[in-house]
Every structure is written in structure tokens, then in C-alpha cells.
Amino acid sequence: MTDKVIALSGTAGHGRLGMAAADRSRVMRRIASKATSLVIFVALLTFILLSHTPLRDMRWGVIPAYHDFLIRSLAMSWIVTLVSFLLSTPAAIILAFGRLSRHRWLRYPSMAVVEGVRIIPELMIIFWIFFTAPVVIGQSLDKFTSGIIALGVINAAYLTEAIRAGIQSVPSGLSLAGLGSGLKKWQVRLWIVLPIALWNMLPELRNRIISLFKLTSLLYLIGVREFFGALININNREFAPFATMIIAGVVYFACAYVFEVCSRFLEPRHTG
Amino acid sequence: MSYRFDWSVIWTYKGLLLSGLVGTVEVFLPAAALSIAGGILIGTAKASRLEILRDLAGYYVQTFRNIPGVVILFFLYFAYKLNPYTAAVVGLGIHHSAYMAEVTQAGIRSCASSLRPTALASGFTSFGAYRYVILPVAFRVMLPPLATQMLELLKNTSLAMTISFAELTFSVNIMTDETFRGFESATAGTLLYAALALVLVAVLNRIETRLKVRI
């Protein structure tokens, strides 16, 4: 027993080469498992798809034929995503501070807004903005604007919860220190609590952007020219459900995945 | 604001709204069962000690979490030519089983490392330890996030209207088209969704208190 412990600590302490070899074999095993299961997974998906309709009947020709249209509409999806995200983030920050406020007249209304939006389906909110805002305001909004407003409202509500959690995760000692050094309350919030909270929740912000991007697929219902709407258009004209819907799945997956990997790469490493 | 409200349309269209409500529940219940069953299966694979199972389940979750639900529904409806109801149930089940798998995995991970050795030492087989010791505890741990997921699923049943299944959002849409009373119909729909959500929360809370282990 003692020999074993000594031998182990020996490898850990001095034999860097031995550890590296063990590490390498573990990494190799991980890669092998990942690759094998990826092959199995893709093969399964392909089998399920092809067992229904053979590849040549899927009408893949429509995708290159409309590639220009598709790329433009994909850009539109990203524009809608980013614009509505940027516009709704300040609102979410204000709502989050409202939800955490000491004053009831601030806390209850912001809670009502956030919970109200979170409890109804996203589709209903899109309709709310598109069909009812013109009636109430008295003028009609164009599709693009109402799409952005709808997604912005949805994002603001969900982001508020995330920011609230982020704010609560900031140690209270920091704001006390800020107050102690003579800053006003709003200065402490703006310059101390908020930056740390946002910094801590970068992964959550990334998740919000990805789900907002997936949500743009619903805007085809009010006629925004985004990616999914473009594919539905093509499908209506050419009837190629397999090609269009498989491409939709692949592209949404790829965009979300690439975005996630890239932003993970840019994010600071959280250690400890 | 020159808009004159006319709330009587809600009463006129109560039949349509109620049938929409029933449609929503009809999609929700089997889709919930499907997503919980699939989620437990895949979540178990994701928490398993077999590397290859874990990776396979991981790919499943990653894939179906990153594809919008409406794409899955359209695929099943247009490409596989399922009828709207089946497409909605199966599509929502697949989409949400990916999220449920994450919930299940977290639940199992939270208790398996301490319970498994204990169960094995007291004579359970590997499967028995999972089925009779780990899963019951994990299920209680994962009830609150499961409730969140069920609320998400309830909201996502509205996607079924995109493939022309007559549920609540579909009814609201018809009402708007026929009466041009978008504000009133949307209010009615919203209130009905809120009522459904409250009922669901009450039921899940009741299950949670029922299952709570009293010592």
C-alpha cells in the first residue's frame, strides 16, 4: 500500500513524461469516442432520413438555384437578432433594477411586465405587436419594425431574469465599499454592480442571443424576409420539403454552434 | 387613441376559444409525456459511465436544442407528411426531450455519485440501483426545473398553429381575422394561456408535495 502511494506520488512529482503519456492516451480515447459516436449519430440521422425518401427525390437542386436569396435572408435573420438584442438589453437592465428595487411601485410593475411576457407564447407576443399595436397606437408598423419590437420585448423579459441573477451574484461588500467611498447609489449601480454582473453572465448573454436567433424563425408568420421564411417561400414555389427543411435544420444548427464556439473562445476563462 | 373596445366578441367566440383551449391541452399532454420519457432515457445515457453513450446523447441534445422547434414541426408535417396533430406532438416531444435530457442528467449527476456505491454495496444490481435508488431521488431533485420545462412546452404548443393544427393561438388568429378585434382576441388568448399555466403550476406543486419524503 505504502509502496503504491510512493510510486504514484513519484509519477506525479517527477515523471512528467509518464503523466503526459497517460494524459495523451486519455485524450486520444476521448477523441476516439467522440468521433465514433459522431459517426454513429450522423449515420442514424441519415438512415432515418433516407429510409423515407431516397436522396435523388429530395430535390436538392433548389438550394443552389436560390442561394443568393437564401444568403440575403440569413443575413436578415442575424440583423434582426442583433438589433433586437441591442435595443432590448438596456430595457432589461432597467427592468432588472426595477425588480430588485426597494420601492413597491417600481418592483411590482416590472415584475408584472416580466412575468406577463414570460407566461404567454412567443407567437402570441409576435401577433400582439403586429396586429394590435397598430390598432391601439393608430398607425401600422412595418413588418421589420414590429418583428424587432416583438423579439425585443421577449428578449427583455427573459434577459431581465438573467440580469437579476447576475446582479444578485455580485458580492454586496463591493457596493458597500462603493457607497463608503462616496459614490451615489446610482453611480454604484452603474459603475460597480452592473459591469461585474454583465461580466459574470457573458455565457448567459450568449445563450440569449442564440435563442433569439432561433426565435427569428417565427417571424415568417408576419412576413419578415428571414431565413426560415425564405425557405418556406421556396418550398411553396418548388415543393421541395426535404431539401428546404433539412437545410433549415443544418443552417440553424451550424449558426448557433459556430456562434457558441466563437463566443466561448472570446469569453474570459472562469477559473475558480 | 381613437380605438373603441368591444369586449363582446370574446363572448360571441367563446366556442372557438374553448375548442382552441382543448386543442392546446390535447397537444400538450402527449407531448409532455413523450418529452419526459425521451428526456429520462437520453438524460440517463448522458449521465452514464459509458463514454460512447454519453457522447451520443450529447450529440442528440446539442442537435435538437439548436434547431428551432418550428423547423422540426415543418419537417415532420411537409416532408414526412404526418397529420398536423401527430406532427405537433412528435415534433414538440423531440424538441423538448433534448431540454428534458439536460434536466434529467443534472438530476442524476447530483445524487448518483453518493447513492450508487451505497446501493451497490447493499446488494442492488447496477440496473436496480439506477431504477430503485437513483432515479426516484433524481426525479425529486429535478421536479422544479421540470416544471419550468413543462411551462415552456405549454407555451410552445402554440407552434402547432404553424402547421394548421387548431389550438388556442390558431383560434385567436381566426377571431382576429373575422372581427378585426386583434386587441380583444389577443387579450382573451393571453388570459387563457395564463390560466392554463396557473393550473399546470398548481398540479406540479401538488405532485411535488405528494412526492416529498417525510422523515
mmCIF file of N, CA and C in Angstrom, chain B residues 156-214:
data_model
loop_
_atom_site.group_PDB
_atom_site.id
_atom_site.type_symbol
_atom_site.label_atom_id
_atom_site.label_comp_id
_atom_site.label_asym_id
_atom_site.label_seq_id
_atom_site.Cartn_x
_atom_site.Cartn_y
_atom_site.Cartn_z
ATOM 1 N N ASN B 156 -44.924 26.457 -26.066
ATOM 2 C CA ASN B 156 -44.531 26.062 -27.413
ATOM 3 C C ASN B 156 -45.608 25.284 -28.150
ATOM 4 N N THR B 157 -46.673 24.834 -27.441
ATOM 5 C CA THR B 157 -47.755 24.184 -28.174
ATOM 6 C C THR B 157 -48.344 25.148 -29.198
ATOM 7 N N SER B 158 -48.120 26.451 -28.994
ATOM 8 C CA SER B 158 -48.648 27.410 -29.962
ATOM 9 C C SER B 158 -47.981 27.239 -31.323
ATOM 10 N N LEU B 159 -46.808 26.572 -31.363
ATOM 11 C CA LEU B 159 -46.162 26.333 -32.657
ATOM 12 C C LEU B 159 -47.025 25.444 -33.543
ATOM 13 N N ALA B 160 -47.906 24.648 -32.910
ATOM 14 C CA ALA B 160 -48.725 23.735 -33.697
ATOM 15 C C ALA B 160 -49.601 24.490 -34.693
ATOM 16 N N MET B 161 -49.883 25.770 -34.400
ATOM 17 C CA MET B 161 -50.721 26.517 -35.345
ATOM 18 C C MET B 161 -49.998 26.757 -36.672
ATOM 19 N N THR B 162 -48.661 26.750 -36.651
ATOM 20 C CA THR B 162 -47.944 26.977 -37.910
ATOM 21 C C THR B 162 -48.167 25.843 -38.889
ATOM 22 N N ILE B 163 -48.476 24.638 -38.390
ATOM 23 C CA ILE B 163 -48.794 23.557 -39.311
ATOM 24 C C ILE B 163 -50.301 23.294 -39.283
ATOM 25 N N SER B 164 -51.042 24.378 -39.027
ATOM 26 C CA SER B 164 -52.505 24.398 -39.159
ATOM 27 C C SER B 164 -53.224 23.440 -38.238
ATOM 28 N N PHE B 165 -52.682 23.222 -37.037
ATOM 29 C CA PHE B 165 -53.465 22.493 -36.049
ATOM 30 C C PHE B 165 -54.241 23.510 -35.229
ATOM 31 N N ALA B 166 -55.545 23.240 -35.021
ATOM 32 C CA ALA B 166 -56.398 24.240 -34.389
ATOM 33 C C ALA B 166 -56.218 24.238 -32.882
ATOM 34 N N GLU B 167 -55.288 25.042 -32.393
ATOM 35 C CA GLU B 167 -55.171 25.210 -30.945
ATOM 36 C C GLU B 167 -55.448 26.672 -30.607
ATOM 37 N N LEU B 168 -55.073 27.081 -29.410
ATOM 38 C CA LEU B 168 -55.549 28.363 -28.899
ATOM 39 C C LEU B 168 -55.083 29.563 -29.747
ATOM 40 N N THR B 169 -53.792 29.603 -30.077
ATOM 41 C CA THR B 169 -53.302 30.727 -30.873
ATOM 42 C C THR B 169 -53.974 30.770 -32.234
ATOM 43 N N PHE B 170 -54.236 29.566 -32.777
ATOM 44 C CA PHE B 170 -54.943 29.450 -34.049
ATOM 45 C C PHE B 170 -56.342 30.070 -33.939
ATOM 46 N N SER B 171 -57.049 29.741 -32.844
ATOM 47 C CA SER B 171 -58.379 30.312 -32.621
ATOM 48 C C SER B 171 -58.313 31.824 -32.523
ATOM 49 N N VAL B 172 -57.332 32.326 -31.775
ATOM 50 C CA VAL B 172 -57.187 33.771 -31.615
ATOM 51 C C VAL B 172 -56.973 34.425 -32.972
ATOM 52 N N ASN B 173 -56.173 33.746 -33.802
ATOM 53 C CA ASN B 173 -55.906 34.279 -35.136
ATOM 54 C C ASN B 173 -57.162 34.348 -35.984
ATOM 55 N N ILE B 174 -57.950 33.280 -35.946
ATOM 56 C CA ILE B 174 -59.206 33.259 -36.715
ATOM 57 C C ILE B 174 -60.117 34.388 -36.239
ATOM 58 N N MET B 175 -60.179 34.511 -34.906
ATOM 59 C CA MET B 175 -61.022 35.547 -34.320
ATOM 60 C C MET B 175 -60.584 36.931 -34.809
ATOM 61 N N THR B 176 -59.277 37.161 -34.825
ATOM 62 C CA THR B 176 -58.770 38.456 -35.291
ATOM 63 C C THR B 176 -59.127 38.679 -36.748
ATOM 64 N N ASP B 177 -58.971 37.633 -37.548
ATOM 65 C CA ASP B 177 -59.241 37.783 -38.972
ATOM 66 C C ASP B 177 -60.712 38.087 -39.230
ATOM 67 N N GLU B 178 -61.593 37.458 -38.432
ATOM 68 C CA GLU B 178 -63.016 37.618 -38.708
ATOM 69 C C GLU B 178 -63.587 38.910 -38.140
ATOM 70 N N THR B 179 -63.021 39.369 -37.028
ATOM 71 C CA THR B 179 -63.648 40.520 -36.370
ATOM 72 C C THR B 179 -62.802 41.785 -36.426
ATOM 73 N N PHE B 180 -61.532 41.661 -36.832
ATOM 74 C CA PHE B 180 -60.570 42.772 -36.779
ATOM 75 C C PHE B 180 -60.423 43.312 -35.361
ATOM 76 N N ARG B 181 -60.703 42.460 -34.384
ATOM 77 C CA ARG B 181 -60.577 42.877 -32.990
ATOM 78 C C ARG B 181 -59.342 42.202 -32.417
ATOM 79 N N GLY B 182 -58.181 42.597 -32.922
ATOM 80 C CA GLY B 182 -56.935 41.953 -32.515
ATOM 81 C C GLY B 182 -56.665 42.090 -31.041
ATOM 82 N N PHE B 183 -56.904 43.275 -30.512
ATOM 83 C CA PHE B 183 -56.563 43.520 -29.109
ATOM 84 C C PHE B 183 -57.389 42.637 -28.184
ATOM 85 N N GLU B 184 -58.713 42.590 -28.459
ATOM 86 C CA GLU B 184 -59.584 41.823 -27.589
ATOM 87 C C GLU B 184 -59.277 40.328 -27.686
ATOM 88 N N SER B 185 -59.096 39.839 -28.934
ATOM 89 C CA SER B 185 -58.860 38.392 -29.047
ATOM 90 C C SER B 185 -57.524 38.016 -28.434
ATOM 91 N N ALA B 186 -56.509 38.872 -28.623
ATOM 92 C CA ALA B 186 -55.210 38.556 -28.035
ATOM 93 C C ALA B 186 -55.293 38.564 -26.512
ATOM 94 N N THR B 187 -56.092 39.485 -25.975
ATOM 95 C CA THR B 187 -56.261 39.501 -24.517
ATOM 96 C C THR B 187 -56.901 38.204 -24.041
ATOM 97 N N ALA B 188 -57.962 37.781 -24.750
ATOM 98 C CA ALA B 188 -58.626 36.540 -24.356
ATOM 99 C C ALA B 188 -57.643 35.377 -24.396
ATOM 100 N N GLY B 189 -56.877 35.291 -25.497
ATOM 101 C CA GLY B 189 -55.914 34.197 -25.612
ATOM 102 C C GLY B 189 -54.888 34.238 -24.500
ATOM 103 N N THR B 190 -54.398 35.440 -24.226
ATOM 104 C CA THR B 190 -53.387 35.577 -23.182
ATOM 105 C C THR B 190 -53.915 35.118 -21.833
ATOM 106 N N LEU B 191 -55.143 35.538 -21.514
ATOM 107 C CA LEU B 191 -55.711 35.148 -20.225
ATOM 108 C C LEU B 191 -55.876 33.628 -20.145
ATOM 109 N N LEU B 192 -56.308 33.024 -21.277
ATOM 110 C CA LEU B 192 -56.486 31.572 -21.250
ATOM 111 C C LEU B 192 -55.149 30.862 -21.072
ATOM 112 N N TYR B 193 -54.101 31.351 -21.756
ATOM 113 C CA TYR B 193 -52.781 30.749 -21.559
ATOM 114 C C TYR B 193 -52.326 30.902 -20.117
ATOM 115 N N ALA B 194 -52.573 32.094 -19.555
ATOM 116 C CA ALA B 194 -52.166 32.318 -18.164
ATOM 117 C C ALA B 194 -52.909 31.355 -17.245
ATOM 118 N N ALA B 195 -54.219 31.150 -17.526
ATOM 119 C CA ALA B 195 -54.995 30.231 -16.691
ATOM 120 C C ALA B 195 -54.430 28.819 -16.790
ATOM 121 N N LEU B 196 -54.128 28.386 -18.023
ATOM 122 C CA LEU B 196 -53.554 27.053 -18.206
ATOM 123 C C LEU B 196 -52.252 26.917 -17.428
ATOM 124 N N ALA B 197 -51.414 27.966 -17.530
ATOM 125 C CA ALA B 197 -50.120 27.912 -16.848
ATOM 126 C C ALA B 197 -50.318 27.806 -15.343
ATOM 127 N N LEU B 198 -51.293 28.556 -14.812
ATOM 128 C CA LEU B 198 -51.539 28.503 -13.366
ATOM 129 C C LEU B 198 -51.995 27.109 -12.946
ATOM 130 N N VAL B 199 -52.899 26.510 -13.761
ATOM 131 C CA VAL B 199 -53.358 25.157 -13.442
ATOM 132 C C VAL B 199 -52.177 24.194 -13.436
ATOM 133 N N LEU B 200 -51.318 24.327 -14.467
ATOM 134 C CA LEU B 200 -50.163 23.434 -14.578
ATOM 135 C C LEU B 200 -49.249 23.575 -13.370
ATOM 136 N N VAL B 201 -48.994 24.826 -12.978
ATOM 137 C CA VAL B 201 -48.124 25.060 -11.823
ATOM 138 C C VAL B 201 -48.736 24.443 -10.569
ATOM 139 N N ALA B 202 -50.070 24.600 -10.412
ATOM 140 C CA ALA B 202 -50.733 24.046 -9.229
ATOM 141 C C ALA B 202 -50.589 22.531 -9.208
ATOM 142 N N VAL B 203 -50.807 21.901 -10.395
ATOM 143 C CA VAL B 203 -50.704 20.435 -10.455
ATOM 144 C C VAL B 203 -49.291 19.983 -10.103
ATOM 145 N N LEU B 204 -48.296 20.665 -10.693
ATOM 146 C CA LEU B 204 -46.912 20.245 -10.446
ATOM 147 C C LEU B 204 -46.520 20.459 -8.988
ATOM 148 N N ASN B 205 -47.013 21.556 -8.386
ATOM 149 C CA ASN B 205 -46.736 21.782 -6.972
ATOM 150 C C ASN B 205 -47.313 20.671 -6.122
ATOM 151 N N ARG B 206 -48.512 20.250 -6.520
ATOM 152 C CA ARG B 206 -49.173 19.188 -5.772
ATOM 153 C C ARG B 206 -48.371 17.897 -5.870
ATOM 154 N N ILE B 207 -47.898 17.593 -7.095
ATOM 155 C CA ILE B 207 -47.068 16.396 -7.265
ATOM 156 C C ILE B 207 -45.828 16.501 -6.392
ATOM 157 N N GLU B 208 -45.253 17.701 -6.353
ATOM 158 C CA GLU B 208 -44.028 17.862 -5.582
ATOM 159 C C GLU B 208 -44.266 17.615 -4.093
ATOM 160 N N THR B 209 -45.386 18.168 -3.576
ATOM 161 C CA THR B 209 -45.634 17.945 -2.149
ATOM 162 C C THR B 209 -45.982 16.481 -1.889
ATOM 163 N N ARG B 210 -46.705 15.852 -2.814
ATOM 164 C CA ARG B 210 -47.044 14.446 -2.671
ATOM 165 C C ARG B 210 -45.798 13.577 -2.584
ATOM 166 N N LEU B 211 -44.824 13.893 -3.442
ATOM 167 C CA LEU B 211 -43.651 13.027 -3.531
ATOM 168 C C LEU B 211 -42.629 13.313 -2.448
ATOM 169 N N LYS B 212 -42.816 14.432 -1.771
ATOM 170 C CA LYS B 212 -41.817 14.811 -0.765
ATOM 171 C C LYS B 212 -41.677 13.707 0.276
ATOM 172 N N VAL B 213 -40.436 13.330 0.564
ATOM 173 C CA VAL B 213 -40.211 12.256 1.530
ATOM 174 C C VAL B 213 -40.227 12.846 2.928
ATOM 175 N N ARG B 214 -41.141 12.326 3.753
ATOM 176 C CA ARG B 214 -41.195 12.831 5.117
ATOM 177 C C ARG B 214 -40.396 11.916 6.020
#
